[in-house]
XYZ file of C-alpha atoms in Angstrom:
674
model
C 0.000 0.000 0.000
C 1.304 3.431 -0.941
C 2.362 5.514 2.027
C 0.823 8.994 1.483
C 2.465 10.599 4.506
C 5.513 11.620 2.488
C 3.211 13.743 0.273
C 1.466 15.358 3.227
C 3.888 18.299 3.450
C 3.561 19.022 -0.257
C -0.237 18.849 -0.026
C -0.366 21.256 2.924
C 1.888 23.735 1.117
C -0.292 23.583 -1.966
C -3.415 23.937 0.179
C -2.045 27.096 1.800
C -1.136 28.584 -1.575
C -4.462 27.828 -3.240
C -6.564 28.987 -0.284
C -4.641 32.236 -0.200
C -5.088 32.643 -3.958
C -8.827 31.948 -3.715
C -9.336 34.453 -0.899
C -7.369 37.101 -2.773
C -9.265 36.497 -6.008
C -12.742 36.512 -4.415
C -11.904 39.804 -2.725
C -10.626 41.288 -5.980
C -13.738 40.211 -7.881
C -16.008 41.527 -5.148
C -14.294 44.930 -5.192
C -13.547 45.385 -8.898
C -16.148 43.195 -10.565
C -15.653 39.821 -12.144
C -13.279 39.335 -15.009
C -12.755 36.364 -17.236
C -9.183 35.928 -16.012
C -10.179 36.220 -12.337
C -12.955 33.617 -12.634
C -10.578 31.334 -14.465
C -7.926 31.655 -11.723
C -10.545 30.907 -9.087
C -11.801 27.923 -11.068
C -8.256 26.579 -11.464
C -7.583 26.892 -7.720
C -10.791 25.001 -6.831
C -10.045 22.371 -9.483
C -6.463 21.909 -8.263
C -7.568 21.483 -4.657
C -10.302 19.060 -5.638
C -7.775 16.839 -7.409
C -5.102 16.889 -4.730
C -7.654 16.414 -1.907
C -9.134 13.402 -3.678
C -5.656 11.942 -4.139
C -4.889 12.427 -0.428
C -8.246 10.976 0.648
C -9.738 14.153 2.164
C -13.353 13.706 1.131
C -14.903 16.832 2.703
C -12.305 19.084 1.150
C -12.892 17.398 -2.199
C -16.708 17.730 -2.048
C -16.554 21.379 -1.042
C -14.165 22.331 -3.844
C -16.142 20.233 -6.340
C -19.343 22.177 -5.618
C -17.504 25.493 -5.787
C -16.017 24.409 -9.086
C -19.507 23.628 -10.432
C -20.781 27.126 -9.651
C -17.640 28.740 -11.023
C -18.077 26.835 -14.249
C -21.568 28.325 -14.592
C -20.180 31.785 -13.826
C -17.503 31.237 -16.426
C -20.121 30.233 -18.982
C -22.160 33.350 -18.252
C -25.091 31.417 -16.751
C -24.485 32.751 -13.239
C -23.162 36.072 -12.032
C -20.769 36.289 -9.113
C -22.909 38.470 -6.844
C -21.865 39.763 -3.430
C -23.972 37.059 -1.800
C -22.170 34.378 -3.780
C -18.778 35.961 -2.971
C -19.687 35.887 0.727
C -20.617 32.203 0.418
C -17.244 31.507 -1.231
C -15.520 33.298 1.651
C -17.376 31.014 4.080
C -16.212 28.011 2.048
C -12.594 29.203 2.213
C -12.923 29.722 5.976
C -14.286 26.191 6.412
C -11.448 24.796 4.304
C -8.964 26.602 6.543
C -10.648 24.956 9.499
C -10.358 21.571 7.811
C -6.720 22.331 7.069
C -6.029 22.908 10.768
C -7.766 19.642 11.638
C -5.753 17.760 9.036
C -2.524 19.316 10.344
C -3.358 18.414 13.945
C -4.726 14.907 13.574
C -5.007 14.080 9.865
C -8.825 13.888 10.261
C -11.490 16.175 8.799
C -13.990 16.916 11.589
C -15.879 20.060 10.572
C -19.298 19.596 8.995
C -19.727 20.984 5.462
C -23.369 20.034 4.795
C -24.665 23.571 5.429
C -22.292 24.992 2.823
C -23.063 22.262 0.297
C -26.769 23.034 0.712
C -26.111 26.695 -0.036
C -23.857 25.943 -2.995
C -26.452 23.626 -4.554
C -29.288 26.148 -4.393
C -30.924 26.845 -7.748
C -31.462 30.481 -6.879
C -27.903 31.505 -7.786
C -29.000 31.553 -11.414
C -32.076 33.655 -10.739
C -31.194 35.932 -7.844
C -33.026 39.282 -7.713
C -29.912 40.965 -8.971
C -29.718 38.573 -11.878
C -33.331 39.274 -12.727
C -32.513 42.949 -13.001
C -29.441 42.046 -14.992
C -31.367 39.894 -17.427
C -33.925 42.694 -17.785
C -31.211 45.070 -18.857
C -29.440 42.739 -21.240
C -32.268 40.393 -22.262
C -32.716 39.490 -25.946
C -29.536 41.225 -26.953
C -27.194 39.905 -29.573
C -24.059 41.903 -29.255
C -21.871 42.284 -32.359
C -18.342 40.956 -31.987
C -16.969 44.403 -32.844
C -18.827 45.865 -29.852
C -17.248 43.305 -27.516
C -13.773 44.011 -28.884
C -14.379 47.743 -28.465
C -15.398 47.249 -24.811
C -12.375 45.052 -24.066
C -10.051 47.615 -25.675
C -11.504 50.496 -23.633
C -11.584 48.520 -20.374
C -7.813 48.045 -20.553
C -7.491 51.780 -19.805
C -9.402 51.366 -16.525
C -12.906 52.219 -17.754
C -15.985 50.131 -16.977
C -18.896 48.891 -19.067
C -22.464 49.706 -17.993
C -25.965 48.800 -19.152
C -28.182 51.892 -19.078
C -31.972 51.633 -19.416
C -33.846 54.967 -19.548
C -37.638 55.245 -19.177
C -39.546 58.330 -20.333
C -42.512 59.766 -18.486
C -46.023 59.169 -19.831
C -46.408 62.927 -20.213
C -43.545 63.148 -22.700
C -45.101 64.303 -25.960
C -42.201 64.021 -28.417
C -40.858 60.695 -27.268
C -38.936 59.733 -30.439
C -37.163 63.099 -30.474
C -36.489 62.815 -26.733
C -34.858 59.387 -27.170
C -32.582 60.930 -29.819
C -31.679 63.683 -27.332
C -30.933 61.046 -24.660
C -28.522 59.321 -27.048
C -26.783 62.616 -27.741
C -26.534 63.468 -24.021
C -25.081 60.050 -23.211
C -22.389 60.608 -25.824
C -21.275 63.647 -23.828
C -19.859 61.607 -20.939
C -19.527 58.034 -22.230
C -18.601 55.973 -25.261
C -21.723 54.243 -26.612
C -20.907 50.707 -27.717
C -24.403 49.455 -28.468
C -27.990 50.724 -28.255
C -31.493 49.756 -29.356
C -32.683 53.357 -29.467
C -33.194 53.277 -33.300
C -35.552 50.321 -32.984
C -37.266 51.996 -30.054
C -37.791 55.175 -32.104
C -39.564 53.150 -34.776
C -41.717 51.399 -32.187
C -42.549 54.670 -30.468
C -43.913 55.963 -33.739
C -46.177 52.944 -33.559
C -47.092 53.747 -29.924
C -44.478 51.319 -28.488
C -42.737 51.353 -25.154
C -40.978 54.658 -24.378
C -37.700 53.295 -23.049
C -34.344 52.437 -24.590
C -31.168 50.614 -23.610
C -27.524 51.466 -24.125
C -24.239 49.686 -23.470
C -21.716 52.359 -22.625
C -18.102 52.527 -21.411
C -17.279 55.229 -18.890
C -15.025 56.050 -15.933
C -17.946 57.529 -13.957
C -19.694 55.645 -11.149
C -23.228 54.244 -11.392
C -24.442 56.707 -8.746
C -23.006 59.752 -10.515
C -24.458 58.777 -13.883
C -27.884 58.018 -12.379
C -27.962 61.420 -10.653
C -27.090 63.190 -13.921
C -29.583 61.276 -16.064
C -32.460 61.793 -13.641
C -31.949 65.543 -14.084
C -32.755 65.290 -17.814
C -36.178 66.421 -19.014
C -38.909 63.732 -19.326
C -36.870 61.000 -17.615
C -39.023 59.002 -15.235
C -36.571 56.286 -14.228
C -33.120 54.918 -15.064
C -31.595 51.499 -14.369
C -27.807 51.286 -14.504
C -25.778 48.199 -13.875
C -22.099 47.445 -14.419
C -21.386 44.648 -16.844
C -18.347 42.448 -17.339
C -16.556 40.640 -20.082
C -18.006 37.260 -19.138
C -21.554 38.505 -19.568
C -20.814 40.445 -22.744
C -19.022 37.483 -24.234
C -22.095 35.325 -23.622
C -24.235 37.895 -25.497
C -22.104 38.011 -28.619
C -23.345 36.439 -31.806
C -20.412 34.043 -31.881
C -20.530 33.295 -28.151
C -20.397 29.541 -28.687
C -17.308 29.829 -30.820
C -15.888 32.305 -28.363
C -16.335 29.816 -25.525
C -14.291 27.334 -27.463
C -11.686 29.951 -28.181
C -11.727 30.910 -24.525
C -11.078 27.333 -23.464
C -8.271 27.048 -25.960
C -6.823 30.360 -24.898
C -7.101 29.307 -21.249
C -5.263 26.091 -21.959
C -2.738 28.037 -23.966
C -2.430 30.560 -21.162
C -1.980 27.794 -18.588
C 0.618 26.121 -20.746
C 2.465 29.420 -21.099
C 2.356 29.851 -17.352
C 3.766 26.392 -16.780
C 6.487 27.046 -19.335
C 7.252 30.360 -17.682
C 7.404 28.687 -14.284
C 9.700 26.007 -15.611
C 12.092 28.686 -16.788
C 12.357 30.207 -13.300
C 15.580 29.032 -11.710
C 14.274 28.421 -8.211
C 13.571 25.536 -5.877
C 11.599 25.150 -2.653
C 13.690 24.776 0.467
C 12.424 23.803 3.899
C 12.563 26.729 6.320
C 14.338 24.606 8.932
C 17.243 24.112 6.528
C 17.513 27.868 6.047
C 17.496 28.369 9.809
C 20.279 25.802 10.147
C 22.284 27.518 7.413
C 21.846 30.866 9.172
C 23.003 29.357 12.475
C 26.130 27.996 10.791
C 26.856 31.424 9.292
C 26.388 32.873 12.773
C 28.987 30.457 14.152
C 31.385 31.515 11.386
C 30.851 35.183 12.291
C 31.764 34.372 15.911
C 34.891 32.461 14.806
C 35.865 35.298 12.490
C 35.668 37.728 15.428
C 37.794 35.396 17.547
C 40.437 35.049 14.822
C 40.627 38.857 14.593
C 41.031 39.033 18.346
C 43.807 36.414 18.321
C 45.609 38.226 15.491
C 45.579 41.456 17.512
C 46.901 39.665 20.609
C 49.735 37.993 18.657
C 50.593 41.286 16.984
C 50.943 42.972 20.361
C 53.023 40.085 21.701
C 55.386 39.367 18.783
C 55.296 42.544 16.705
C 55.681 42.418 12.899
C 56.343 38.703 12.563
C 55.975 37.321 9.024
C 53.659 34.513 10.160
C 51.420 37.006 11.941
C 51.222 39.095 8.768
C 50.177 35.929 6.881
C 47.571 35.272 9.551
C 46.313 38.845 9.096
C 45.923 38.373 5.332
C 44.092 35.070 5.809
C 41.905 36.691 8.465
C 40.992 39.553 6.098
C 40.156 37.097 3.315
C 38.132 35.025 5.779
C 36.241 38.161 6.846
C 35.424 39.107 3.263
C 34.189 35.617 2.356
C 32.060 35.348 5.498
C 30.623 38.806 4.795
C 29.554 37.732 1.300
C 28.218 34.421 2.616
C 26.261 36.216 5.318
C 24.795 38.660 2.804
C 23.761 35.813 0.498
C 22.048 33.855 3.274
C 20.350 37.004 4.512
C 18.967 37.621 1.003
C 17.574 34.102 0.913
C 15.748 34.732 4.194
C 14.303 38.028 2.987
C 10.698 37.923 1.834
C 8.494 40.664 0.364
C 6.186 42.034 3.024
C 3.358 41.396 0.558
C 3.027 37.937 2.149
C 1.951 39.657 5.361
C -0.044 42.477 3.773
C -2.181 40.019 1.786
C -3.796 38.869 5.034
C -5.319 42.285 5.691
C -7.822 43.049 2.861
C -10.134 40.202 3.886
C -9.854 41.194 7.550
C -10.708 44.847 6.801
C -13.619 43.768 4.601
C -15.136 41.574 7.325
C -14.595 44.178 10.058
C -16.070 46.961 7.909
C -19.172 44.930 7.167
C -19.674 43.933 10.803
C -19.356 47.577 11.927
C -21.468 49.015 9.100
C -18.605 51.139 7.789
C -17.305 51.659 4.284
C -13.504 51.490 4.391
C -10.882 51.414 1.665
C -7.614 49.680 2.509
C -4.584 51.030 0.636
C -1.452 48.867 0.593
C 1.799 50.465 -0.543
C 5.360 49.129 -0.742
C 4.335 45.478 -0.824
C 7.609 44.619 -2.536
C 9.657 45.809 0.493
C 11.741 42.909 1.771
C 12.057 41.894 5.407
C 13.559 38.952 7.262
C 11.003 36.137 7.462
C 11.295 35.996 11.253
C 10.346 39.664 11.483
C 7.423 39.153 9.106
C 6.094 36.473 11.458
C 6.666 38.621 14.553
C 5.203 41.901 13.263
C 1.928 40.323 12.089
C 0.040 40.477 15.407
C 1.000 44.107 16.253
C -0.135 45.237 12.787
C -3.419 43.352 13.081
C -4.052 45.071 16.406
C -3.342 48.531 14.966
C -5.630 47.861 11.988
C -8.491 46.602 14.154
C -8.174 49.725 16.289
C -8.131 51.934 13.191
C -11.306 50.335 11.831
C -13.145 50.175 15.159
C -12.107 53.460 16.823
C -10.257 55.467 14.176
C -12.671 55.561 11.230
C -15.978 57.207 12.125
C -19.417 55.951 11.066
C -20.618 57.192 7.636
C -23.075 59.567 9.381
C -20.357 61.088 11.570
C -18.020 61.480 8.598
C -20.757 63.208 6.618
C -21.316 65.676 9.460
C -17.590 66.489 9.444
C -17.574 67.054 5.704
C -15.635 63.868 4.959
C -16.503 61.282 2.281
C -18.548 58.344 3.570
C -15.767 55.952 2.714
C -12.905 55.975 5.216
C -9.333 55.149 4.288
C -6.802 52.984 6.099
C -3.276 52.894 4.688
C -0.361 50.544 5.321
C 2.913 51.578 3.724
C 6.278 49.817 3.918
C 9.652 51.130 2.765
C 13.372 50.898 3.460
C 14.837 53.883 5.267
C 18.332 54.241 6.751
C 19.031 50.483 6.768
C 15.741 49.927 8.573
C 12.217 49.037 7.529
C 9.598 51.718 8.074
C 5.983 50.542 8.306
C 3.330 53.250 8.492
C -0.239 52.459 9.570
C -2.522 55.455 9.092
C -6.217 56.315 8.930
C -8.266 59.390 8.053
C -10.557 58.999 11.058
C -11.224 61.120 14.099
C -7.700 61.056 15.585
C -6.793 60.485 19.247
C -8.318 62.868 21.790
C -5.419 63.583 24.190
C -7.683 65.335 26.706
C -9.934 62.292 26.952
C -6.872 60.139 27.520
C -5.721 62.456 30.310
C -9.156 62.438 31.948
C -9.284 58.643 31.740
C -5.780 58.344 33.233
C -6.781 60.682 36.082
C -9.999 58.772 36.744
C -8.019 55.525 36.943
C -5.471 57.282 39.216
C -2.626 56.448 36.845
C -1.468 60.081 37.151
C -1.760 62.823 39.741
C -3.275 66.148 38.706
C 0.123 67.885 38.908
C 1.743 65.179 36.757
C -1.049 65.503 34.201
C -0.573 69.275 34.019
C 3.128 68.857 33.179
C 2.529 66.486 30.260
C 2.960 67.845 26.753
C 0.415 67.052 24.024
C 2.737 64.373 22.648
C 3.243 62.780 26.081
C -0.520 62.783 26.667
C -1.099 60.947 23.367
C 1.598 58.420 24.343
C -0.625 57.440 27.282
C -2.457 55.269 24.765
C 0.373 52.755 25.285
C -0.377 52.538 29.003
C -1.816 49.121 30.017
C -5.556 49.186 30.639
C -6.093 52.688 29.265
C -8.647 53.101 26.487
C -10.927 55.948 25.462
C -13.359 53.617 23.710
C -16.912 54.390 24.811
C -17.831 50.722 24.668
C -15.987 47.434 24.705
C -16.538 45.281 21.620
C -15.220 41.923 20.515
C -12.870 43.850 18.232
C -11.149 46.258 20.634
C -11.721 48.715 23.447
C -10.376 47.022 26.568
C -7.096 48.918 26.524
C -5.088 45.722 26.788
C -3.483 45.853 23.379
C -1.419 48.945 22.677
C 1.081 48.262 25.473
C 1.509 44.745 24.074
C 1.970 46.200 20.587
C 4.790 48.451 21.783
C 6.388 45.696 23.897
C 6.313 43.331 20.901
C 7.926 45.892 18.603
C 10.599 46.756 21.150
C 11.406 43.071 21.579
C 12.313 43.146 17.884
C 14.626 46.100 18.586
C 12.120 48.315 16.839
C 10.395 51.564 17.723
C 6.851 52.870 17.375
C 5.617 56.445 17.581
C 2.315 58.216 16.940
C 1.303 61.287 15.029
C -2.328 62.275 15.425
C -4.503 65.271 14.551
C -7.911 65.433 16.133
C -10.585 65.132 13.479
C -8.114 64.264 10.706
C -6.601 60.908 11.601
C -3.781 58.993 13.230
C -0.515 57.585 11.949
C 1.692 54.971 13.625
C 5.313 54.805 12.428
C 7.086 51.524 13.125
C 10.831 51.183 12.548
C 12.352 47.708 12.492
C 15.826 46.310 11.817
C 16.123 44.318 8.590
C 16.844 41.112 10.485
C 16.902 39.667 13.990
C 19.591 37.067 13.320
C 22.753 39.194 13.092
C 22.806 42.829 14.199
C 25.344 45.528 14.882
C 25.725 46.086 18.602
C 27.585 48.561 20.829
C 29.706 46.720 23.408
C 29.855 48.352 26.845
C 31.621 47.233 30.004
C 29.840 47.246 33.347
C 31.544 45.867 36.496
C 33.864 43.613 34.443
C 30.934 42.242 32.424
C 30.238 43.048 28.793
C 26.767 44.000 27.575
C 25.550 44.666 24.042
C 23.242 47.569 23.153
C 21.630 47.209 19.675
C 22.894 50.118 17.561
C 19.358 50.690 16.245
C 18.451 51.918 19.743
C 21.505 54.149 20.213
C 20.785 57.837 19.567
C 24.257 59.140 20.538
C 27.205 58.603 22.866
C 28.646 61.310 25.159
C 31.133 61.610 28.030
C 30.034 63.606 31.055
C 31.719 65.041 34.130
C 30.195 63.637 37.361
C 29.111 67.154 38.382
C 26.963 67.424 35.240
C 24.560 64.951 36.787
C 21.931 66.762 38.857
C 18.898 65.643 40.781
C 15.267 66.768 40.410
C 13.010 65.398 43.148
C 15.624 62.724 43.765
C 15.746 61.641 40.109
C 19.198 61.925 38.436
C 19.089 63.881 35.173
C 21.522 65.349 32.661
C 21.013 68.215 30.237
C 22.206 67.617 26.685
C 21.613 70.376 24.143
C 18.887 71.909 26.318
C 17.078 68.589 26.618
C 16.605 67.197 30.119
C 17.202 63.439 30.072
C 16.835 60.981 32.976
C 20.024 58.986 33.585
C 20.582 55.632 35.229
C 23.727 53.583 35.889
C 23.395 50.282 34.048
C 25.025 48.612 37.077
C 22.056 49.637 39.193
C 19.608 47.951 36.842
C 21.260 44.576 37.406
C 22.565 45.033 40.993
C 26.310 45.311 40.266
C 28.831 47.167 42.498
C 29.246 50.946 42.264
C 32.935 51.159 41.272
C 32.014 53.382 38.316
C 31.237 56.313 40.573
C 35.026 56.944 40.881
C 35.464 57.639 37.138
C 36.520 61.141 36.149
C 34.568 60.980 32.872
C 31.439 58.908 32.646
C 30.664 57.261 29.290
C 26.949 57.694 28.630
C 24.849 56.012 25.923
C 21.708 57.912 24.939
C 18.970 55.504 23.934
C 15.649 56.427 22.367
C 12.014 55.404 22.420
C 10.027 57.453 19.927
C 10.816 61.093 20.724
C 11.906 60.338 24.295
C 15.549 59.963 25.311
C 17.124 58.096 28.230
C 20.778 58.056 29.345
C 22.611 54.882 30.360
C 25.886 55.404 32.263
C 28.449 52.603 31.812
C 32.047 51.934 32.932
C 33.635 51.717 29.488
C 32.791 51.777 25.802
C 34.359 48.833 23.899
C 33.250 49.677 20.344
C 30.733 48.083 18.024
C 30.712 44.863 16.033
C 28.381 42.448 14.305
C 26.867 40.039 16.771
C 24.888 36.844 16.423
C 21.774 36.778 18.604
C 21.341 33.595 20.615
C 18.389 32.756 22.860
C 18.875 32.322 26.590
C 17.321 28.881 26.500
C 14.483 27.405 28.522
C 16.651 26.923 31.637
C 17.276 30.662 32.056
C 13.953 31.751 30.570
C 12.961 35.383 30.094
C 14.876 38.048 32.004
C 13.588 41.609 32.079
C 15.861 43.963 30.174
C 17.688 41.131 28.378
C 16.852 40.199 24.772
C 19.359 37.358 24.393
C 23.069 36.601 24.403
C 26.007 36.411 22.029
C 29.513 34.952 21.981
C 32.325 37.475 21.754
C 35.657 37.191 19.994
C 37.350 36.112 23.247
C 34.895 33.225 23.613
C 33.000 34.844 26.505
C 29.248 35.293 26.574
C 27.748 38.812 26.548
C 24.122 39.669 27.272
C 22.151 41.766 24.764
C 19.976 44.508 26.295
C 16.281 44.840 25.511
C 15.799 48.580 25.551
C 12.053 48.498 26.253
C 12.702 46.455 29.394
C 15.554 48.760 30.489
C 13.255 51.807 30.152
C 10.587 50.080 32.225
C 13.222 49.314 34.875
C 14.325 52.976 34.796
C 10.738 54.115 35.288
C 10.440 52.045 38.439
C 13.812 53.174 39.863
């Protein structure tokens, strides 16, 4: 008997890919209208999953995809139209398949029931939904010339849309034939007329026929705008406008049967081209674990390279310009160059476009918008920006939290937006880009902004601040209270957000990645979160500092500047040590005090101080000695040590000793409690 377990991994990978493709395509069709290519992609995905599921013995997955495939075939043939209701049903099918996927991954058994979805998919009403009845009324009995279809396709490539327009004249209209002519002329003013039956209607009107005519037009205006304009025309009683698509128009052409055959052939040809194109791509799939292992080996080489450099320096100091030491230096330099190139190559392999993360959001925003009764446009920019795969996995949850907050609390209801003179449709933007060897991710909305005074009042009511402390806060510091645990200005708690338990976790998560987050908000205009992340978490540049004979590493991405201070420059305000650097008052703490080391540093004549930053705020860390910076490989502390506040991990130095890497968010929290 054939053992199928060896194909399980391949099946799961294909399942993930096809489910993602289906979700993306349904969303695209729902937003932009169906297209022949989109329906075909969706059909192919369902067909592929049906085949592979049958081969693997997953019956429920096979039956679900088979029934989806059946409906899609009818949509492709022009018998059905992919309405919003049908798109929603497809989304439910994809969700159930994801559930089945989890069950298969956990126990190789499909448990979830699919009968309810099969019942919905098999309903006859998809071919005669109310919307379809309207559609058939607009395009019934029409034989569209092939030239008209080609004209529509040509014009739609420039972003325009095709619409059926049906205009009814009032009974009081006395010169109906002339009025229909005028309608045709007026339509030509803002649209390209592809087809119309107005000539036939004019003849029938002269014989007391129906006083209405139909047009197929191509325009870049919206249905609402056109309807408003047309209803202003004299003698117009009613107008029906509905967007059409290539699938429908193709079915109406005189040579539709032949076209279907050509379509199938072109689809096969297109698929074949795609396969050929894929076969030309010089790439292979590699298990992520193997990449992780490769990265670990490169990390070990980086440590050895640092140690060799250290040994070379020691020998040089001990034996001077010995010929063998010079040879060792040359080999060391060559070794450094090769490892640098190797490291860069492995890093590139681990880099993925952030599109993989961004693609999860459109569906989420759609569902949230519908559940909240809001109309929201999600704009994704910079999807090609590359980021280490570990960071892409880590940043997902913080971004989801920010987006849910933006939809729930940021964007106002359509009524509230109307009152403020804003368009009904709100906008949420996510933008990614590279900036100064970092990745900048911006999450913004055009909603109501954060009310700093409400935050202050809430903080006072919860006794998180005293009145005098609240009075001293700047506007920016008041807005930053949103990151305080348990603080929310939401008027009601929903299952989406509002408990005030998320923003502090968002900031803590970003700081654990050695990143930073800051807010810009304007009341009534919107809020923007700027997140800065290092390109990778595997190997970073760190500043080595010495504290009580121990070496610590501060990630360079957190270092704002380094200064040396005289002891007398440190002053105390209400018992809190502070320093003034370029007119900015900065709290200072001795790193030794954070970890309970001895106070031998206090005897130094000049105190090395590292200024670290969190958003606009600055903090000063006094250390015993600065040792310089170098590339370090981040290692976990292991389960035995567990998590230690203020420590992000460890690394091995060139001398073979272990140094702890500081987690700046934790250090700042420790400073706040000191």
